[in-house]
Structure formats: C-alpha cells, structure tokens
C-alpha cells in the first residue's frame, strides 16, 4: 500500500524544523462544520484525492488517455496524474482560506501563521483555487525551468472550481496569499510533503516532458474535478484532525473502500479487437450486414487515426446498429472505454437506451448497470427503473437489487460546486437515485454517484439528448466535467440534420474540441445537406490540426447511401467518401405526391381527405406542424363518427399518456405489428412522428415542411417489408397540405409553419413538390402526379437542391427576398450562439485553458443551460394536479392529501406522469402564478416542480388563456374572452 509513514514522520525525515511541522499539521482543508462534524487536515485531503486518482487510473481512465499522460510524463503517467489531482487544493494554505472558519483558524493562529484584516466582500474574496496557481507558478517555473510547462499546468489548478481565470486574475489582495517567512515555509512544505508522499523525490521530478493539447487539458481538468468531488465526500472520507494519523498508505485504503462502496467503475477496460472484421455486426448485434452497414464498419477498420465518420443512408437502413458496431471497432483500435449516443429528443432516446442496454450485455452482463439514460423523464423508462431503482424488469424478471445495506443519499438538486466559500457544499453521501427512495449499489449495481449534477456523461455508457453533447461546448461552469465524460468515449450523434443553425454552432464547436482530443465521432443522417456535411468535416479537422480555418473539400459521394471519413495524418487533413456506389437495403420505389390545399388551422379539409384515404381500409399517418391543428383534426374525425382506430400524438400530452400512446402506435404499426395491425387506423401527430418513430403507414398526409424534414416524414411510409396492404395502397402516396395558392399562385403557408421554419425553406420545398405533384391550384388533384419522387434514390439530390445556392422557385414567388430575410435571421442566430460558445474563433489557437471563462459562465441551472443550446422562447414543464373538495389529486385521480403530500414512489410516479410542457407563450404567466404544492417540499423529484392546479371545473386561468387537460386531447388552451 505504499509508504506507511505519517506525514509528521515524513516531514521529520525531510529535515523540516519542528515549528514548520507544527504549522503544517494545523492547516485544515475541510472544516468540522461542513464535514460531518470532523475537521480534515489539508494534507489529508490532498492525499485522499491523489489516492482516488490512482484508482481512477487503474479502473476508470481510458487506455487512450493513459497513453497520452504516459507520453507527456516520460512514462510515469499514473504517478503524475495522482500528483496533479492531489495538488489541486494546495492554495488552501493561505490566510484567505484558513481564516474562513473561526474555530478552525484558532490552532493555525496559535501555531504562528497569522494574518491581518482580509476582504470580506464576496466579490473580492481571494479564492483558494486561484491561490493555488499563485502559490505554485513561481516554483514550477524555477524548478522545472520551463515556462511553457508551468503555463499549461497552473490553469488546471486554478480552474478546479469550474472556471478558468485569466492571468490578470492572479493578483491577490494585500495579505490574502500570506506574507512572511512562516507562511512561505508552510506553503513550500505543503507542496514538498505532498509531492514526496505520492512518490516523487521532489517538485522538479514532476516536470512534464511534453504538453497536452488544449482539449486534452480540458478533459484532464474534468478528471481532476471528479477525483476532488469523490474525495470530498465526508461520508466516505471521514475527517482526520491528527497529522500523526495521516499517511498516503492510509489514504489509499480509504479510497479503495470508498470506491467499492460507491460502486464506481469504468467501461470496457482495454477492449480486445474483434476476431473478424464484421463480428461486431454479425455476432454482437445479430445483423445480416447490409451494404451500407458493412461500409461504415469497414471504414472504422481502415482509418489510420481516430476521426470523424458521417453515415448517410435512407430511413430504416439500420444506421444506428452500424454505428454501434463501428464504435466497438474504434474503441478497440484506439483505446476508448465507452460510448455516448446523442439523440435529437427525449422520445427518441428511450428506444435507443434499450438498444444500447442489449448491446452492452453482449460484452459483459455487469455492464448493463453502467448505461445511463440522460434526460429529465428517464424515470418513466421501465428499464431505467428496473436497473437503477430496483423495480420490476419489463420482461417480468426480478432485477436482483437487494434492499438490505442501502445507504441514504443527499439531495443533489441544490448543489453549487462553484461556491467560493470554504468549499462547495458537496453533500455527497451519494448521488440521488432517480426515485425518491434512497438506494446504494449492490456488488454489481449501478454507481449512483454518476447521477449527481453535471456527472451523467462520466458514466461509461450513456444515451441522451444531443443537448448533453452541446452543453460540453458551452462556456459554462464545470464544462470540463462534461467534456471529460466525452473524451474517453466514442461519440455517436443520430439524426444530425435535426440541429438547426443555432444548435449547429455548438455542434461544430463540440466537433472541434473532440477532434483535438482524439475522440472518434460517428454522425448519422438520412437527409444531410452537403454544406452541413462539409461544415462538420471542417470543424473536426480544425480540432485535429489545431487551426480555426481548415477547409478540406469532401469529394462528391459516388451514390447514396455513403460514408464520409475525415482524420489527420502527419499534420495533414484527409477527407474521403465512398468511392463506389453502395446499394441501399431496398430498391427505390416511386412515391406519388399531390397537393391538398388547406391553411385553415381547423383542418376540416384534411379530416375529409383522411376519411377518403382509408374508406376502403388502410393506415394513415397525418403529420401537422401545430398542436391546435392536430387536436382540431382529431375532434373532426371523432365527432363525425370515424369507424376505426383513431389516435392523437403530440408534445402537449402529459408524460404518461405520451409514453403509453407512443408504445401503442409502435405495437400497432411497428415492425412487429403483424396481426395486430388494424384494418383501419389513423394517427394524427405533430413533428414527434418525424424521426426515430418506427411505424409503417399506407398513406401520409403532411403539412409542408422544409425538404429534409418532409423526406423524414415520408420515411414513415411503406417502411417495413411484408406489411399487408389493401390494393388502394400498393403504391405509397403523400398528400401535402398546410399550403394554399395565394396571389399570382404564390404559395400561402400556415402561419405556424412560417413561424417555425421561415418562408424561404418552405418556398424551396413547395417548388420541389410542385415539380412532382404539379402546380398548386385552388382545385385539388384528383389523382397524384405519376412522376412523384423515387425514394430513397432521390433523397440526396432533393436535399442538395433544397439547400443549394441556385434559385429553384417559379418566377414571381420572390425567392430572393425570402432568402435575404432568412439569411439575415440565420446570421443573427449564429451571432446569438457565439456568446456562449466554449471558445471564440480567434482564441482557438491558444495553447492553454488560461482565460477560457474570461466572460463568465452565465448558465447556472440545467434549465438555463438547455435554453443556451436551444434557440427560441423559453418554456417550462408543469405537473398537472386536480383540486378536489378534500385536497388534491394527481391527473389520474390518485389521492395526494390536503397539501399535496406524496407518501411513496408509486404515488410519485403517478403524479409525475402528469408532467407536461407548456407552450412558450404561457411561460411568463406560469412562472408568475404557479409554484410547487406545499406537500412536495420534502420530495427531491417534486420540490422544485411547478404545479398546474386545475380547479374543480377542470380548468385554470393562466394569464389571458384558459387551460384544461383532456385525457385524449391533452393540454387544451383557449384564449379567454373578456
């Protein structure tokens, strides 16, 4: 276990005077008041952190990153990593910190370390993280003889509370850093004793022989924070106030026990190469490889260095399975330890989570408990509940999680790790499990520590919304933790086309940093405009080469599907694409298009067309751009006696209803529907049905949308082989509505569509539909045009034309004016995003993290962070509750109590099942008029949730709107007449 000598014995062996030993032995790192009643000495905490870092190296840090740290430390990566993680808090050996707790300060003062009056103003208080950099920097320069090495190491110390200061901030107020021989001797001793304890002979020996790239420094910074947070858990590392009891061997025993209790671990740990190139597809995923899947996996094998892969293939081609297979190859070849799969929405994350669960089980069943689902509604996922909460498995098996021995958990909701007081209020007995029930890991159970604030990406395998990737590209507090979670993984981004121009700024920024960190990235899309593909390639290569202006033209793909790869070799950028046409899984088929002129939000013409479409049987999918319109079409069909299965799916359904209805649609229209498929069925949906919604419709009626999104909707049409269809639906058919002829036959669009998508992209889409369906006239086409589109072969050309520079609209549509308007708005959105980007273009070439947070880090909470990476008006989620004569009831009728009290998990589940997101126009009224119920104060899942209390008549006034909730229609909003 290493050196058993106490730090007192070690100091004596180093020849320190007794006075210095006494003084160093009084310096505190954690006060009794904030450490479960037990003081912890400063050197004890530094050694605890170093010991945790040693375990992280052995059991958590990826092989690729260990290799890099070995390279820059002359082969002593583990020792150097422990030293750097432990030295982070050396700045606590200064008056500004030691004076923060009067009780702890007494023995320090008595030992002869004194100070005068110190600033008490919070803004001017001298922070111990910055103090550490000031304390270390002159010694590093002097003893390393290398200003460059000192220049990239000091920000890692100064930034461990979440932000990286500029060099200009390293100016302590008078007396705050410590003056006089006693302080100088004590500070020197803290550094030397710690350095000797972990295994270096002296500070000079810790000099790195090379430097990390800036993105690697960011990842390393996140690992330092991780080690610090684990070692700051007072329930796992009880305070030691007697220096004679502190040794590095003791710290290692403490760390080992804490690591086991917390259930921490990494992922694959040195994954072996597959025996045969296609085993990841055929054996692991039980897939008969399609040509496009084979192409992606073969590219993962042939890349000489970690790089970017862009897979473009038709909807339903099996891109995500191919991406998982490619991820296995990339991880094994380049030493990565896990995978993060980024999905466009919460709804698309859930099925992907279950797919990743099945996949990781094939490596090792124990890895199942290392897969995190990262979004706010994960408690509704049955597999998440089974694995992380000890609930019944969806397949009926028990999950084996024992109640006995579980330990309680601190509530993480209010953590602020950026506190500049004595330390952040860690409260880290363990992170809050996803239900209110306290839980702890079994021997093979999940590590709840990873569920704490900002830590989700640190789990070995994670599936979540793309926001989590984008958050790692924002200049926000503790961005290094998020980035560290990505840096040891292969990153897969599905439906990458779904990012709008604002979100794309963060995606591009993330690709730059991932490229520089050597993280392989796989991007998936069915409908990616060529300009976006080029932008992603250039961003990744900019990171690889460390320059802001890299442009490496991507060759024109030979066909569709195709795979593009980008990587750097010998300082040179390489971009390649499929040189031969890759056969799609299915032959292209004609899709017939026709217009259904209608811009009435009530959608009566759409409802009539739906009845006609399925009069002789069949399954119709209706996708409209506005919830009110979906509800109106549903009402029209229902009230006039539709004979068949009728379902409504949109974003204003509460969580439980939306989940149930989505599952039912998949059961009745999904790939395994078979005999369950109804003879006559209509699903009316909003954009939820646009992507990762694996249903098969006979006929599609859709509001006009930008071309790529329109093609995504068409991807739900005749999607599965072997589906029984009546004769009228043998040929896939699309009716395009939400548009009508205006003056001079210029298209007139639904106002909601224009607000969401802008006029220019709708005009371009209308022009392309016109080529296939004929002119948009006041009279509907009785039969769809014979030409139509061939899907999927026409997809790339349609998307390229839709987003190209050539005019494609008929004369008189004022395409140029619409483009100018669109361009101005897009440029403004790009500019809006810039203020939150992790790094400005002109600073990309800076070699260190110094000053990264020069403009502050405004986003404080997760909700604010979501607003940062998603453009648009803010919206809020509420929990719908019904007022009753005797108190409150959940949306499903479950009794809550006089004040809304919730007694157990089952009631909490039912209550939170009533969660719904309000439209942005109600945000101000909701924030001003709604609050949590009094009975929710003690429930972590509920204490900050706004309750939308419906009165006994079932409605509630919010601002100028009357709001109600209908079990079928969902949230219904009507403007109150005055």
PDB file of N, CA and C in Angstrom, residues 430-461:
ATOM      1  N   UNK A 430     -24.038  10.147  -1.313  1.00  0.00           N
ATOM      2  CA  UNK A 430     -24.089   9.504  -2.629  1.00  0.00           C
ATOM      3  C   UNK A 430     -25.090  10.305  -3.422  1.00  0.00           C
ATOM      4  N   UNK A 431     -25.062  10.169  -4.731  1.00  0.00           N
ATOM      5  CA  UNK A 431     -25.976  10.958  -5.543  1.00  0.00           C
ATOM      6  C   UNK A 431     -27.392  10.431  -5.405  1.00  0.00           C
ATOM      7  N   UNK A 432     -28.342  11.299  -5.683  1.00  0.00           N
ATOM      8  CA  UNK A 432     -29.751  10.927  -5.534  1.00  0.00           C
ATOM      9  C   UNK A 432     -30.158   9.915  -6.591  1.00  0.00           C
ATOM     10  N   UNK A 433     -30.634   8.759  -6.204  1.00  0.00           N
ATOM     11  CA  UNK A 433     -31.194   7.845  -7.206  1.00  0.00           C
ATOM     12  C   UNK A 433     -32.388   8.498  -7.885  1.00  0.00           C
ATOM     13  N   UNK A 434     -32.840   7.879  -8.980  1.00  0.00           N
ATOM     14  CA  UNK A 434     -33.832   8.570  -9.784  1.00  0.00           C
ATOM     15  C   UNK A 434     -35.228   8.513  -9.190  1.00  0.00           C
ATOM     16  N   UNK A 435     -35.470   7.729  -8.176  1.00  0.00           N
ATOM     17  CA  UNK A 435     -36.701   7.881  -7.429  1.00  0.00           C
ATOM     18  C   UNK A 435     -36.352   8.521  -6.100  1.00  0.00           C
ATOM     19  N   UNK A 436     -37.359   8.807  -5.314  1.00  0.00           N
ATOM     20  CA  UNK A 436     -37.110   9.428  -4.017  1.00  0.00           C
ATOM     21  C   UNK A 436     -36.550   8.413  -3.025  1.00  0.00           C
ATOM     22  N   UNK A 437     -36.685   7.098  -3.326  1.00  0.00           N
ATOM     23  CA  UNK A 437     -36.187   6.083  -2.403  1.00  0.00           C
ATOM     24  C   UNK A 437     -34.671   6.096  -2.410  1.00  0.00           C
ATOM     25  N   UNK A 438     -34.073   6.160  -1.239  1.00  0.00           N
ATOM     26  CA  UNK A 438     -32.614   6.100  -1.160  1.00  0.00           C
ATOM     27  C   UNK A 438     -32.158   4.727  -1.612  1.00  0.00           C
ATOM     28  N   UNK A 439     -31.030   4.683  -2.241  1.00  0.00           N
ATOM     29  CA  UNK A 439     -30.523   3.411  -2.738  1.00  0.00           C
ATOM     30  C   UNK A 439     -29.017   3.431  -2.757  1.00  0.00           C
ATOM     31  N   UNK A 440     -28.442   2.268  -2.815  1.00  0.00           N
ATOM     32  CA  UNK A 440     -26.993   2.163  -2.882  1.00  0.00           C
ATOM     33  C   UNK A 440     -26.623   1.009  -3.769  1.00  0.00           C
ATOM     34  N   UNK A 441     -25.412   0.957  -4.243  1.00  0.00           N
ATOM     35  CA  UNK A 441     -25.040  -0.084  -5.186  1.00  0.00           C
ATOM     36  C   UNK A 441     -24.918  -1.437  -4.520  1.00  0.00           C
ATOM     37  N   UNK A 442     -25.397  -2.448  -5.198  1.00  0.00           N
ATOM     38  CA  UNK A 442     -25.063  -3.807  -4.815  1.00  0.00           C
ATOM     39  C   UNK A 442     -23.681  -4.101  -5.369  1.00  0.00           C
ATOM     40  N   UNK A 443     -23.216  -5.332  -5.254  1.00  0.00           N
ATOM     41  CA  UNK A 443     -21.870  -5.639  -5.739  1.00  0.00           C
ATOM     42  C   UNK A 443     -21.710  -5.365  -7.229  1.00  0.00           C
ATOM     43  N   UNK A 444     -22.767  -5.597  -8.018  1.00  0.00           N
ATOM     44  CA  UNK A 444     -22.692  -5.338  -9.452  1.00  0.00           C
ATOM     45  C   UNK A 444     -23.672  -4.239  -9.860  1.00  0.00           C
ATOM     46  N   UNK A 445     -24.127  -3.454  -8.908  1.00  0.00           N
ATOM     47  CA  UNK A 445     -25.169  -2.478  -9.181  1.00  0.00           C
ATOM     48  C   UNK A 445     -24.634  -1.184  -9.750  1.00  0.00           C
ATOM     49  N   UNK A 446     -25.549  -0.288 -10.084  1.00  0.00           N
ATOM     50  CA  UNK A 446     -25.136   0.976 -10.679  1.00  0.00           C
ATOM     51  C   UNK A 446     -24.483   1.902  -9.652  1.00  0.00           C
ATOM     52  N   UNK A 447     -23.668   2.811 -10.127  1.00  0.00           N
ATOM     53  CA  UNK A 447     -22.999   3.785  -9.262  1.00  0.00           C
ATOM     54  C   UNK A 447     -23.828   5.064  -9.263  1.00  0.00           C
ATOM     55  N   UNK A 448     -24.590   5.267  -8.186  1.00  0.00           N
ATOM     56  CA  UNK A 448     -25.479   6.427  -8.131  1.00  0.00           C
ATOM     57  C   UNK A 448     -24.706   7.742  -8.103  1.00  0.00           C
ATOM     58  N   UNK A 449     -23.431   7.664  -7.792  1.00  0.00           N
ATOM     59  CA  UNK A 449     -22.614   8.878  -7.798  1.00  0.00           C
ATOM     60  C   UNK A 449     -22.703   9.576  -9.154  1.00  0.00           C
ATOM     61  N   UNK A 450     -22.799   8.788 -10.219  1.00  0.00           N
ATOM     62  CA  UNK A 450     -22.820   9.368 -11.562  1.00  0.00           C
ATOM     63  C   UNK A 450     -24.123  10.109 -11.862  1.00  0.00           C
ATOM     64  N   UNK A 451     -25.143   9.913 -11.034  1.00  0.00           N
ATOM     65  CA  UNK A 451     -26.410  10.607 -11.281  1.00  0.00           C
ATOM     66  C   UNK A 451     -26.402  12.033 -10.746  1.00  0.00           C
ATOM     67  N   UNK A 452     -25.350  12.412 -10.029  1.00  0.00           N
ATOM     68  CA  UNK A 452     -25.295  13.755  -9.468  1.00  0.00           C
ATOM     69  C   UNK A 452     -25.181  14.818 -10.546  1.00  0.00           C
ATOM     70  N   UNK A 453     -25.328  16.042 -10.114  1.00  0.00           N
ATOM     71  CA  UNK A 453     -25.320  17.198 -11.006  1.00  0.00           C
ATOM     72  C   UNK A 453     -24.077  17.207 -11.899  1.00  0.00           C
ATOM     73  N   UNK A 454     -24.276  17.334 -13.190  1.00  0.00           N
ATOM     74  CA  UNK A 454     -23.216  17.523 -14.192  1.00  0.00           C
ATOM     75  C   UNK A 454     -22.354  16.295 -14.426  1.00  0.00           C
ATOM     76  N   UNK A 455     -22.737  15.133 -13.871  1.00  0.00           N
ATOM     77  CA  UNK A 455     -21.846  13.971 -13.934  1.00  0.00           C
ATOM     78  C   UNK A 455     -22.311  12.872 -14.881  1.00  0.00           C
ATOM     79  N   UNK A 456     -23.502  13.018 -15.481  1.00  0.00           N
ATOM     80  CA  UNK A 456     -24.080  11.916 -16.248  1.00  0.00           C
ATOM     81  C   UNK A 456     -23.165  11.377 -17.327  1.00  0.00           C
ATOM     82  N   UNK A 457     -22.452  12.257 -18.039  1.00  0.00           N
ATOM     83  CA  UNK A 457     -21.598  11.810 -19.136  1.00  0.00           C
ATOM     84  C   UNK A 457     -20.378  11.041 -18.646  1.00  0.00           C
ATOM     85  N   UNK A 458     -20.092  11.109 -17.343  1.00  0.00           N
ATOM     86  CA  UNK A 458     -18.949  10.363 -16.801  1.00  0.00           C
ATOM     87  C   UNK A 458     -19.238   8.868 -16.707  1.00  0.00           C
ATOM     88  N   UNK A 459     -20.517   8.470 -16.808  1.00  0.00           N
ATOM     89  CA  UNK A 459     -20.854   7.051 -16.830  1.00  0.00           C
ATOM     90  C   UNK A 459     -20.237   6.425 -18.081  1.00  0.00           C
ATOM     91  N   UNK A 460     -19.845   5.154 -17.976  1.00  0.00           N
ATOM     92  CA  UNK A 460     -19.125   4.515 -19.090  1.00  0.00           C
ATOM     93  C   UNK A 460     -19.926   4.537 -20.383  1.00  0.00           C
ATOM     94  N   UNK A 461     -21.213   4.239 -20.297  1.00  0.00           N
ATOM     95  CA  UNK A 461     -22.072   4.216 -21.476  1.00  0.00           C
ATOM     96  C   UNK A 461     -23.256   5.135 -21.191  1.00  0.00           C
TER      97      UNK A 461
END
